[in-house]
CSV table of C-alpha atoms in Angstrom, one decimal:
chain,number,residue,atom,x,y,z
A,73,MET,CA,21.0,36.4,33.0
A,74,THR,CA,18.2,36.1,35.5
A,75,LEU,CA,17.8,38.7,38.3
A,76,ALA,CA,15.4,39.1,41.2
A,77,VAL,CA,13.1,41.9,40.6
A,78,ILE,CA,11.5,43.6,43.6
A,79,SER,CA,8.3,45.5,43.6
A,80,GLY,CA,7.8,48.5,45.8
A,81,SER,CA,5.8,46.3,48.1
A,82,GLY,CA,8.8,44.2,48.8
A,83,ALA,CA,8.2,40.9,47.0
A,84,ALA,CA,10.6,39.4,44.5
A,85,CYS,CA,10.4,37.5,41.2
A,86,ASP,CA,12.9,36.2,38.7
A,87,ILE,CA,13.0,38.0,35.4
A,88,LYS,CA,15.4,37.6,32.5
A,89,VAL,CA,17.3,40.7,31.5
A,90,PRO,CA,16.5,42.2,28.1
A,91,THR,CA,19.1,44.0,26.2
A,92,VAL,CA,19.0,46.5,23.4
A,93,ALA,CA,21.1,45.6,20.3
A,94,ALA,CA,23.4,48.4,19.1
A,95,GLY,CA,22.0,48.1,15.6
A,96,TYR,CA,18.5,49.0,16.5
A,97,GLY,CA,17.5,52.6,16.0
A,98,GLU,CA,19.7,53.0,12.9
A,99,SER,CA,17.4,53.2,10.0
A,100,ASN,CA,16.7,55.3,6.9
A,101,GLU,CA,13.3,56.5,7.9
A,102,LYS,CA,12.5,60.2,7.8
A,103,PRO,CA,13.5,61.9,11.0
A,104,ARG,CA,10.7,63.1,13.4
A,105,GLY,CA,11.1,66.4,15.0
A,106,GLY,CA,14.8,66.7,14.2
A,107,LYS,CA,16.6,69.9,13.1
A,108,GLY,CA,19.2,70.2,10.4
A,109,GLY,CA,18.6,66.7,9.1
A,110,GLN,CA,19.7,65.1,12.4
A,111,PRO,CA,17.5,62.1,13.2
A,112,LYS,CA,16.2,61.8,16.7
A,113,PHE,CA,16.8,58.1,17.1
A,114,ILE,CA,17.2,56.3,20.4
A,115,ARG,CA,20.8,55.7,21.2
A,116,SER,CA,22.1,52.2,21.4
A,117,ASP,CA,23.2,52.8,25.0
A,118,MET,CA,19.8,53.8,26.3
A,119,ALA,CA,19.4,50.7,28.5
A,120,ASP,CA,20.8,52.4,31.6
A,121,VAL,CA,20.1,49.6,34.0
A,122,PRO,CA,20.3,45.9,33.0
A,123,VAL,CA,17.2,45.0,35.0
A,124,GLN,CA,14.6,47.5,36.0
A,125,GLN,CA,12.5,47.5,39.1
A,126,ALA,CA,10.9,50.1,41.2
A,127,ALA,CA,9.7,50.3,44.7
A,128,GLY,CA,6.6,51.1,46.3
A,129,SER,CA,7.4,51.2,44.0
A,130,THR,CA,6.7,52.3,40.9
A,131,LEU,CA,6.5,51.7,37.1
A,132,PRO,CA,8.6,49.5,35.0
A,133,LEU,CA,11.9,50.8,33.6
A,134,VAL,CA,11.9,48.1,31.0
A,135,ILE,CA,8.9,48.5,28.7
A,136,THR,CA,7.8,46.3,25.9
A,137,ARG,CA,5.6,46.7,23.0
A,138,LYS,CA,2.1,45.7,22.0
A,139,LYS,CA,1.5,44.4,18.5
A,140,GLY,CA,-0.1,47.1,16.4
A,141,GLY,CA,-0.5,50.7,17.5
A,142,ASP,CA,-1.8,54.0,16.5
A,143,ASP,CA,1.4,55.1,14.7
A,144,SER,CA,1.7,54.8,11.0
A,145,GLU,CA,5.5,55.1,10.5
A,146,ASP,CA,6.0,51.4,9.8
A,147,GLY,CA,3.0,49.1,10.2
A,148,ASN,CA,5.1,46.1,9.2
A,149,TYR,CA,7.5,46.3,12.0
A,150,ASN,CA,6.7,44.0,14.9
A,151,PRO,CA,8.9,44.5,17.9
A,152,PHE,CA,8.0,41.0,19.2
A,153,GLU,CA,9.7,39.4,16.3
A,154,HIS,CA,13.0,40.9,17.4
A,155,ARG,CA,12.7,39.7,21.0
A,156,LYS,CA,14.9,36.7,21.9
A,157,VAL,CA,13.4,34.8,24.8
A,158,GLU,CA,15.2,31.6,25.8
A,159,HIS,CA,12.4,30.2,28.0
A,160,PRO,CA,9.1,32.0,27.2
A,161,THR,CA,6.4,31.8,29.9
A,162,SER,CA,2.8,30.9,29.5
A,163,ASP,CA,-0.1,33.3,30.5
A,164,LEU,CA,-0.7,31.3,33.7
A,165,GLU,CA,3.0,31.5,34.7
A,166,THR,CA,3.1,35.2,34.0
A,167,PHE,CA,0.0,35.6,36.1
A,168,VAL,CA,1.6,33.8,39.0
A,169,HIS,CA,4.8,35.9,38.7
A,170,LEU,CA,2.6,39.0,38.6
A,171,LEU,CA,1.0,38.1,41.9
A,172,LYS,CA,4.3,37.1,43.5
A,173,GLY,CA,5.9,40.3,42.4
A,174,SER,CA,3.1,42.5,43.6
A,175,LEU,CA,2.2,41.2,47.1
A,176,GLY,CA,4.7,42.2,49.7
A,177,SER,CA,5.2,44.6,52.6
A,178,GLY,CA,3.1,47.4,51.0
A,179,ILE,CA,0.0,45.3,51.9
A,180,LEU,CA,0.8,45.6,55.6
A,181,ALA,CA,0.4,49.4,55.5
A,182,MET,CA,-3.1,49.3,54.0
A,183,PRO,CA,-5.0,49.2,57.4
A,184,MET,CA,-3.1,52.4,58.4
A,185,ALA,CA,-4.1,54.0,55.1
A,186,PHE,CA,-7.8,53.2,55.8
A,187,SER,CA,-7.5,54.9,59.2
A,188,HIS,CA,-6.8,58.1,57.3
A,189,ALA,CA,-9.8,57.7,55.0
A,190,GLY,CA,-12.5,55.9,56.9
A,191,LEU,CA,-13.9,52.4,56.5
A,192,TRP,CA,-16.3,53.0,53.5
A,193,PHE,CA,-14.5,55.9,51.9
A,194,GLY,CA,-11.3,53.9,52.0
A,195,LEU,CA,-13.0,51.0,50.4
A,196,VAL,CA,-14.2,53.0,47.4
A,197,ALA,CA,-11.1,55.2,47.1
A,198,THR,CA,-8.7,52.2,47.1
A,199,PHE,CA,-10.5,50.7,44.2
A,200,ALA,CA,-10.5,54.1,42.4
A,201,VAL,CA,-6.8,54.8,43.0
A,202,GLY,CA,-5.9,51.2,42.0
A,203,THR,CA,-7.9,51.5,38.8
A,204,LEU,CA,-6.2,54.9,38.1
A,205,CYS,CA,-2.7,53.4,38.7
A,206,THR,CA,-3.5,50.5,36.4
A,207,TYR,CA,-4.7,52.9,33.6
A,208,CYS,CA,-1.5,55.0,33.9
A,209,VAL,CA,0.5,51.8,33.4
A,210,HIS,CA,-1.5,51.1,30.3
A,211,ILE,CA,-0.8,54.6,29.0
A,212,LEU,CA,2.9,54.2,29.5
A,213,VAL,CA,3.1,50.8,27.9
A,214,LYS,CA,1.0,51.9,24.9
A,215,CYS,CA,3.2,54.9,24.3
A,216,ALA,CA,6.3,52.6,24.6
A,217,HIS,CA,4.7,50.4,21.9
A,218,ILE,CA,4.2,53.3,19.6
A,219,LEU,CA,7.8,54.7,20.1
A,220,CYS,CA,9.3,51.2,19.6
A,221,ARG,CA,7.5,50.8,16.4
A,222,ARG,CA,8.4,54.3,15.2
A,223,ARG,CA,12.1,53.8,16.0
A,224,LYS,CA,12.3,50.1,15.1
A,225,ILE,CA,13.5,49.2,18.6
A,226,PRO,CA,12.4,46.0,20.5
A,227,MET,CA,12.4,47.6,23.9
A,228,MET,CA,13.1,50.8,25.9
A,229,GLY,CA,13.4,51.8,29.5
A,230,PHE,CA,11.1,54.1,31.4
A,231,ALA,CA,13.6,57.0,31.1
A,232,ASP,CA,14.2,56.1,27.4
A,233,VAL,CA,10.4,56.4,26.7
A,234,ALA,CA,10.2,59.7,28.5
A,235,GLU,CA,13.2,61.2,26.6
A,236,GLN,CA,12.1,59.9,23.2
A,237,ALA,CA,8.5,61.1,23.8
A,238,PHE,CA,9.8,64.6,24.3
A,239,LEU,CA,11.9,64.4,21.2
A,240,ASP,CA,8.9,63.2,19.2
A,241,GLY,CA,6.6,65.8,20.8
A,242,PRO,CA,6.1,69.5,20.2
A,243,PRO,CA,9.3,71.5,19.4
A,244,SER,CA,9.0,73.3,22.8
A,245,LEU,CA,9.5,69.9,24.6
A,246,ASN,CA,12.5,68.9,22.5
A,247,ARG,CA,15.0,70.9,24.5
A,248,TRP,CA,13.7,69.3,27.7
A,249,SER,CA,14.3,65.7,26.6
A,250,ARG,CA,17.5,65.2,28.6
A,251,PHE,CA,15.9,66.9,31.6
A,252,ILE,CA,12.9,64.5,31.7
A,253,ARG,CA,15.3,61.6,31.4
A,254,PHE,CA,17.3,62.9,34.3
A,255,MET,CA,14.1,63.7,36.3
A,256,VAL,CA,12.7,60.1,35.8
A,257,ASN,CA,16.0,58.5,36.9
A,258,THR,CA,16.3,60.9,39.9
A,259,PHE,CA,12.8,60.2,41.2
A,260,LEU,CA,13.4,56.5,40.7
A,261,VAL,CA,16.6,56.7,42.8
A,262,ILE,CA,14.8,58.8,45.5
A,263,ASP,CA,11.9,56.4,45.5
A,264,LEU,CA,14.0,53.3,45.8
A,265,LEU,CA,16.3,54.7,48.5
A,266,GLY,CA,13.3,56.0,50.3
A,267,CYS,CA,11.8,52.5,50.3
A,268,CYS,CA,15.1,51.1,51.7
A,269,CYS,CA,14.9,53.6,54.5
A,270,ILE,CA,11.3,52.5,55.2
A,271,TYR,CA,12.5,48.9,55.3
A,272,LEU,CA,15.1,49.8,58.0
A,273,VAL,CA,12.5,51.4,60.2
A,274,PHE,CA,10.1,48.4,59.6
A,275,VAL,CA,12.7,45.8,60.5
A,276,ALA,CA,14.0,47.7,63.5
A,277,THR,CA,10.5,48.3,64.9
A,278,ASN,CA,9.4,44.7,64.7
A,279,VAL,CA,12.6,43.3,66.1
A,280,GLU,CA,12.4,45.8,69.0
A,281,GLN,CA,8.9,44.7,69.9
A,282,VAL,CA,9.9,41.0,70.1
A,283,VAL,CA,13.2,41.6,72.0
A,284,LYS,CA,11.5,43.8,74.7
A,285,VAL,CA,9.2,40.9,75.6
A,286,TYR,CA,12.2,38.8,76.8
A,287,VAL,CA,14.9,41.4,77.6
A,288,ASP,CA,14.4,44.6,79.6
A,289,MET,CA,16.1,46.9,77.2
A,290,GLN,CA,14.9,50.5,77.0
A,291,TRP,CA,16.8,51.3,73.8
A,292,ASP,CA,15.5,54.0,71.5
A,293,ILE,CA,14.2,52.8,68.1
A,294,ARG,CA,17.1,54.7,66.5
A,295,MET,CA,19.6,52.4,68.2
A,296,TRP,CA,17.8,49.4,66.7
A,297,ILE,CA,17.9,51.1,63.3
A,298,LEU,CA,21.7,51.4,63.6
A,299,ILE,CA,22.0,47.7,64.7
A,300,VAL,CA,20.0,46.6,61.6
A,301,THR,CA,22.0,48.9,59.3
A,302,ALA,CA,25.4,47.5,60.3
A,303,PRO,CA,25.2,44.0,58.7
A,304,LEU,CA,23.5,45.5,55.6
A,305,ILE,CA,26.7,47.4,54.8
A,306,LEU,CA,28.5,44.1,54.3
A,307,MET,CA,25.6,42.4,52.4
A,308,CYS,CA,25.2,45.3,50.0
A,309,LEU,CA,28.8,45.0,48.9
A,310,VAL,CA,27.7,41.9,46.9
A,311,ARG,CA,27.5,43.1,43.3
A,312,ASN,CA,26.3,39.9,41.6
A,313,LEU,CA,22.6,39.4,42.2
A,314,LYS,CA,23.0,35.7,41.5
A,315,PHE,CA,24.4,35.3,45.0
A,316,LEU,CA,21.4,37.1,46.5
A,317,THR,CA,18.8,34.8,44.7
A,318,PRO,CA,18.6,32.4,47.7
A,319,PHE,CA,17.8,35.3,50.0
A,320,SER,CA,15.0,36.2,47.6
A,321,MET,CA,13.5,32.8,47.9
A,322,ILE,CA,13.7,32.8,51.7
A,323,ALA,CA,12.1,36.3,51.8
A,324,ASN,CA,9.2,35.1,49.6
A,325,ILE,CA,8.5,32.1,51.8
A,326,LEU,CA,8.7,34.0,55.1
A,327,MET,CA,6.5,36.9,53.7
A,328,PHE,CA,3.8,34.5,52.5
A,329,VAL,CA,3.7,32.5,55.8
A,330,GLY,CA,3.7,35.7,57.8
A,331,ILE,CA,0.9,37.3,55.9
A,332,VAL,CA,-1.3,34.2,56.1
A,333,ILE,CA,-0.9,34.1,59.9
A,334,THR,CA,-1.6,37.8,60.1
A,335,PHE,CA,-4.9,37.1,58.3
A,336,ILE,CA,-5.8,34.6,61.0
A,337,TYR,CA,-5.4,37.2,63.7
A,338,MET,CA,-7.1,39.9,61.7
A,339,PHE,CA,-10.3,38.0,61.0
A,340,SER,CA,-10.8,36.8,64.6
A,341,ASP,CA,-13.4,38.6,66.7
A,342,LEU,CA,-14.2,41.4,64.3
A,343,PRO,CA,-16.3,44.2,65.6
A,344,ALA,CA,-19.4,45.6,63.8
A,345,PRO,CA,-18.6,48.0,60.9
A,346,ALA,CA,-20.8,50.6,62.6
A,347,GLU,CA,-18.1,50.9,65.3
A,348,ARG,CA,-15.7,52.4,62.9
A,349,PRO,CA,-16.0,55.8,61.1
A,350,GLY,CA,-17.2,55.5,57.5
A,351,ILE,CA,-15.3,58.6,56.4
A,352,VAL,CA,-12.8,60.9,58.2
A,353,ALA,CA,-12.0,64.6,57.9
A,354,PRO,CA,-10.6,65.6,54.5
A,355,PRO,CA,-7.3,66.9,55.9
A,356,GLU,CA,-6.4,63.3,56.6
A,357,TRP,CA,-7.0,62.1,53.1
A,358,PRO,CA,-3.5,63.0,51.7
A,359,LEU,CA,-1.9,60.5,54.1
A,360,PHE,CA,-4.3,57.9,52.7
A,361,PHE,CA,-3.5,58.8,49.1
A,362,GLY,CA,0.3,58.7,49.7
A,363,THR,CA,0.1,55.4,51.4
A,364,VAL,CA,-2.1,53.7,48.8
A,365,ILE,CA,0.0,55.0,46.0
A,366,PHE,CA,3.1,53.7,47.7
A,367,ALA,CA,1.5,50.3,48.1
A,368,LEU,CA,-0.1,49.9,44.7
A,369,GLU,CA,2.4,51.6,42.3
A,370,GLY,CA,5.0,48.9,43.0
A,371,ILE,CA,2.9,46.5,40.9
A,372,GLY,CA,3.9,48.3,37.7
A,373,VAL,CA,7.4,46.9,37.9
A,374,VAL,CA,6.3,43.5,36.9
A,375,MET,CA,5.4,44.8,33.5
A,376,SER,CA,8.8,43.6,32.4
A,377,LEU,CA,7.3,40.1,32.7
A,378,GLU,CA,5.9,40.7,29.3
A,379,ASN,CA,9.4,40.3,27.9
A,380,ASP,CA,9.3,36.6,28.7
A,381,MET,CA,5.8,35.8,27.6
A,382,LYS,CA,5.0,33.2,24.9
A,383,ASN,CA,2.1,35.4,23.8
A,384,PRO,CA,3.0,39.0,24.6
A,385,THR,CA,-0.3,40.3,23.1
A,386,HIS,CA,-2.1,38.6,26.0
A,387,PHE,CA,-0.4,40.8,28.5
A,388,ILE,CA,-2.5,44.0,27.9
A,389,GLY,CA,-5.9,44.4,26.5
A,390,CYS,CA,-9.3,43.3,27.8
A,391,PRO,CA,-9.3,40.7,29.2
A,392,SER,CA,-5.6,40.4,29.9
A,393,VAL,CA,-3.0,39.0,32.3
A,394,LEU,CA,-2.3,42.5,33.5
A,395,ASN,CA,-5.9,43.4,34.2
A,396,MET,CA,-6.8,40.2,35.9
A,397,GLY,CA,-3.6,40.2,38.0
A,398,MET,CA,-3.9,43.8,39.0
A,399,GLY,CA,-7.6,43.4,39.7
A,400,LEU,CA,-6.8,40.6,42.1
A,401,VAL,CA,-4.0,42.5,43.8
A,402,ILE,CA,-6.2,45.6,44.3
A,403,GLY,CA,-8.9,43.4,45.7
A,404,LEU,CA,-6.4,41.8,48.2
A,405,TYR,CA,-5.0,45.2,49.2
A,406,THR,CA,-8.5,46.5,49.8
A,407,LEU,CA,-9.5,43.4,51.8
A,408,VAL,CA,-6.5,43.8,54.1
A,409,GLY,CA,-7.1,47.5,54.5
A,410,PHE,CA,-10.8,47.2,55.2
A,411,PHE,CA,-10.7,44.3,57.7
A,412,GLY,CA,-7.4,45.4,59.3
A,413,PHE,CA,-8.9,48.8,60.2
A,414,LEU,CA,-12.2,47.2,61.2
A,415,LYS,CA,-10.3,44.9,63.6
A,416,TYR,CA,-8.0,47.5,65.2
A,417,GLY,CA,-9.7,50.8,64.6
A,418,PRO,CA,-7.9,53.9,66.0
A,419,GLU,CA,-5.2,51.6,67.4
A,420,THR,CA,-4.1,50.7,63.9
A,421,GLN,CA,-0.3,51.1,63.4
A,422,ALA,CA,1.8,51.8,60.4
A,423,SER,CA,2.3,48.1,59.8
A,424,ILE,CA,-0.5,45.6,60.7
A,425,THR,CA,2.2,43.3,62.2
A,426,LEU,CA,2.8,45.9,65.0
A,427,ASN,CA,-0.8,45.4,66.1
A,428,LEU,CA,-0.4,41.6,66.8
A,429,PRO,CA,-0.3,40.7,70.5
A,430,LEU,CA,3.2,40.9,71.9
A,431,GLU,CA,2.7,38.1,74.4
A,432,ASP,CA,1.6,35.5,71.8
A,433,LYS,CA,4.6,33.4,70.5
A,434,LEU,CA,2.9,32.9,67.2
A,435,ALA,CA,2.5,36.6,66.7
A,436,GLN,CA,6.1,37.1,67.7
A,437,SER,CA,7.2,34.6,65.0
A,438,VAL,CA,5.2,36.6,62.4
A,439,LYS,CA,7.0,39.8,63.4
A,440,LEU,CA,10.4,38.1,63.1
A,441,MET,CA,9.5,36.3,59.8
A,442,ILE,CA,8.4,39.4,58.0
A,443,ALA,CA,11.2,41.4,59.5
A,444,ILE,CA,13.7,38.9,58.1
A,445,ALA,CA,12.0,38.9,54.8
A,446,ILE,CA,12.2,42.7,54.5
A,447,PHE,CA,15.8,42.6,55.7
A,448,PHE,CA,16.7,40.3,52.8
A,449,THR,CA,14.6,42.4,50.4
A,450,PHE,CA,16.7,45.5,51.2
A,451,THR,CA,19.8,44.1,49.5
A,452,LEU,CA,17.8,43.3,46.3
A,453,GLN,CA,15.9,46.7,46.3
A,454,PHE,CA,19.2,48.4,46.9
A,455,TYR,CA,20.7,47.0,43.7
A,456,VAL,CA,18.7,49.3,41.4
A,457,PRO,CA,19.5,52.8,42.7
A,458,VAL,CA,23.2,51.8,43.0
A,459,THR,CA,23.2,50.7,39.3
A,460,ILE,CA,21.5,53.8,38.1
A,461,LEU,CA,23.9,56.1,40.0
A,462,TRP,CA,27.0,54.1,39.2
A,463,LYS,CA,26.1,54.2,35.5
A,464,GLY,CA,26.2,57.9,35.6
A,465,LEU,CA,29.5,58.1,37.6
A,466,GLU,CA,31.5,55.2,36.1
A,467,HIS,CA,32.8,57.1,33.1
A,468,LYS,CA,34.1,59.9,35.3
A,469,ILE,CA,36.4,57.7,37.3
A,470,ARG,CA,39.8,56.2,36.2
A,471,PRO,CA,39.6,52.5,35.5
A,472,GLU,CA,42.1,51.6,38.2
A,473,ARG,CA,39.9,53.3,40.9
A,474,GLN,CA,36.5,52.1,39.7
A,475,ASN,CA,36.2,49.0,42.0
A,476,ILE,CA,37.0,50.9,45.2
A,477,SER,CA,34.8,53.8,44.1
A,478,GLU,CA,31.8,51.5,43.5
A,479,TYR,CA,32.3,49.9,46.9
A,480,GLY,CA,32.6,53.3,48.4
A,481,LEU,CA,29.3,54.4,46.7
A,482,ARG,CA,27.5,51.3,48.1
A,483,VAL,CA,28.8,51.9,51.7
A,484,PHE,CA,27.9,55.6,51.5
A,485,LEU,CA,24.3,54.9,50.3
A,486,VAL,CA,23.6,52.3,53.0
A,487,ILE,CA,24.9,54.7,55.7
A,488,LEU,CA,22.8,57.5,54.1
A,489,CYS,CA,19.7,55.3,54.3
A,490,GLY,CA,20.5,54.5,57.9
A,491,ALA,CA,21.0,58.2,58.7
A,492,ILE,CA,17.7,59.2,57.1
A,493,ALA,CA,15.8,56.3,58.9
A,494,VAL,CA,17.4,57.4,62.3
A,495,ALA,CA,16.3,61.0,61.6
A,496,LEU,CA,12.7,60.1,60.5
A,497,PRO,CA,11.7,56.9,62.4
A,498,ASN,CA,8.0,57.5,62.1
A,499,LEU,CA,6.9,54.9,59.6
A,500,GLY,CA,3.5,56.2,58.7
A,501,PRO,CA,4.3,59.7,57.4
A,502,PHE,CA,7.5,58.3,55.8
A,503,ILE,CA,5.5,55.9,53.7
A,504,SER,CA,3.1,58.7,52.7
A,505,LEU,CA,5.8,61.1,51.8
A,506,ILE,CA,7.6,58.7,49.5
A,507,GLY,CA,4.2,57.8,47.8
A,508,ALA,CA,3.2,61.5,47.4
A,509,VAL,CA,6.6,62.8,46.2
A,510,CYS,CA,7.9,60.1,43.9
A,511,LEU,CA,5.1,57.8,43.0
A,512,SER,CA,2.5,60.4,42.2
A,513,THR,CA,5.0,61.9,39.8
A,514,LEU,CA,6.3,58.7,38.2
A,515,GLY,CA,3.0,56.9,38.3
A,516,MET,CA,0.6,59.6,37.1
A,517,ILE,CA,2.1,62.9,36.0
A,518,VAL,CA,4.9,61.5,33.8
A,519,PRO,CA,2.8,58.9,31.9
A,520,ALA,CA,0.1,61.6,31.2
A,521,VAL,CA,2.8,64.0,29.9
A,522,ILE,CA,4.3,61.2,27.8
A,523,GLU,CA,1.0,60.4,26.1
A,524,LEU,CA,0.4,64.1,25.3
A,525,ALA,CA,3.9,64.3,23.7
A,526,VAL,CA,3.5,61.0,21.8
A,527,TYR,CA,0.0,61.7,20.4
A,528,HIS,CA,0.8,65.4,19.6
A,529,GLU,CA,1.3,64.9,15.8
A,530,ASP,CA,-0.2,61.5,15.0
A,531,PRO,CA,-2.9,60.4,15.7
A,532,GLY,CA,-3.7,63.6,17.6
A,533,TYR,CA,-5.7,64.2,20.7
A,534,GLY,CA,-9.0,62.9,19.3
A,535,ARG,CA,-12.5,64.3,19.0
A,536,PHE,CA,-13.0,67.4,21.2
A,537,LYS,CA,-9.3,66.9,22.2
A,538,TRP,CA,-10.4,64.3,24.8
A,539,ARG,CA,-6.9,63.0,25.3
A,540,LEU,CA,-5.8,66.5,26.2
A,541,TRP,CA,-8.5,66.9,28.8
A,542,LYS,CA,-8.1,63.4,30.2
A,543,ASN,CA,-4.3,63.8,30.7
A,544,SER,CA,-4.7,67.3,32.1
A,545,GLY,CA,-7.0,65.8,34.7
A,546,LEU,CA,-4.4,63.1,35.5
A,547,ILE,CA,-1.7,65.7,35.8
A,548,LEU,CA,-3.8,67.8,38.0
A,549,PHE,CA,-4.7,64.9,40.2
A,550,GLY,CA,-1.1,63.9,40.5
A,551,VAL,CA,0.0,67.5,41.3
A,552,VAL,CA,-2.7,67.8,44.0
A,553,GLY,CA,-1.6,64.5,45.5
A,554,PHE,CA,2.0,65.5,45.4
A,555,VAL,CA,1.5,68.9,47.1
A,556,ALA,CA,-1.1,67.8,49.6
A,557,GLY,CA,0.6,64.5,50.5
A,558,THR,CA,4.0,66.2,51.0
A,559,TYR,CA,2.5,69.0,53.1
A,560,VAL,CA,0.6,66.8,55.4
A,561,SER,CA,3.5,64.4,55.8
A,562,ILE,CA,5.8,67.2,56.7
A,563,LEU,CA,3.3,68.4,59.3
A,564,GLU,CA,3.3,64.9,60.8
A,565,PHE,CA,7.1,64.9,61.0
A,566,HIS,CA,7.0,68.4,62.6
A,567,ALA,CA,4.5,67.2,65.2
A,568,GLU,CA,6.7,64.3,66.0
A,569,PHE,CA,9.8,66.4,66.5
A,570,SER,CA,8.0,69.0,68.5
A,571,GLY,CA,6.4,66.4,70.8
A,572,GLY,CA,3.0,66.6,69.3
A,573,HIS,CA,2.8,62.8,68.8
């Protein structure tokens, strides 16, 4: 089956759904970390969600393996040999899919991120944060390779990797294996539903700007959010993603055309860089951090493209499809952020499309094209949190009531997203809050903890325990970003509600 996978930035790509055979994980190897002779193998039902994607998101839920590895349990087991791909993709095809899956609505928020960092500090910091995000993806994938080889399983999901890492790690972590699985899935759901809320605000704001040019309507933005939410209730009742694929194609075309036209406006009549601050006050940096994490962490979702590759070993390494693709994506995000802030300066809004001239019909068409693209993307992004939640609820409901219950869950979640968007219609702090809370956790803290658990026994933390110090630094950076980004975002919301904005 082929599904449309959405990155946190809003773009979509077609990816075949990998499955885990029930027979994998049942072997006669010596148990690792088990008690009473009970082997800690991965269950055959660990593939919680048939297709894994994350918004803003985040890291891949479906992880594949790299040939080789630091583990020594079974050097002859090659997970790639157990992978069944009907139509494998070449390195170039994977590279194109990587770009298509990474470039989306997140790029439109980069100028706003630079306004909270400064022109030159934002330039350097975006490259640094992008490199850090890329490295954390490598950590997670490498650990997945090791665990797959240890357990003789061709693939695992993000939550599966976290749970199994805790089972393989120090005894003190074993009891927390189910909790880390629950936490990963919970943060993924919060992240994805938060992105859906951001999409509602984004669409409503752009539509409102265009309509007000032609019709004298003084409606509050909250009313427009309700108008946008209403048709989404019906669209999100579609349970088969095959019927949503045409909308994905339309969204990709509209997003591409809209961004190209936005570039034309952005590069015209640029002021001198000296007219913009090179660095802003440190209290504003958390908003920059949260926004950049929100924009860049979504690229991790396309790691599942490795499942379809003809030569999977070309996906990671140096050079590799991942490094080249993410390098180009980081460069493009930095380019838009730098020149967008250079063009509009202190007038930069949460989405660069909102800065385009209202009276220009071409600019109006850009606002509508990107708004429609994000509107269609909502239904595809919405699929994943629904699937994760329904997987946990399905077994608790009688079979004859499951259909109506699933539809009820879908309607409730769309209404919930609409209610949150109505309550928090300020797009900038919303984006930063989601990035700080969810993506700093899933994108930095969790991969670092997983590597510490996986490398605990074999091969160890290395000379002078460098892996321990490195991952402790990543965890500290993620925690600081989490706390500072959340605090500053809440202050921004408080200022809005108290009339400070």
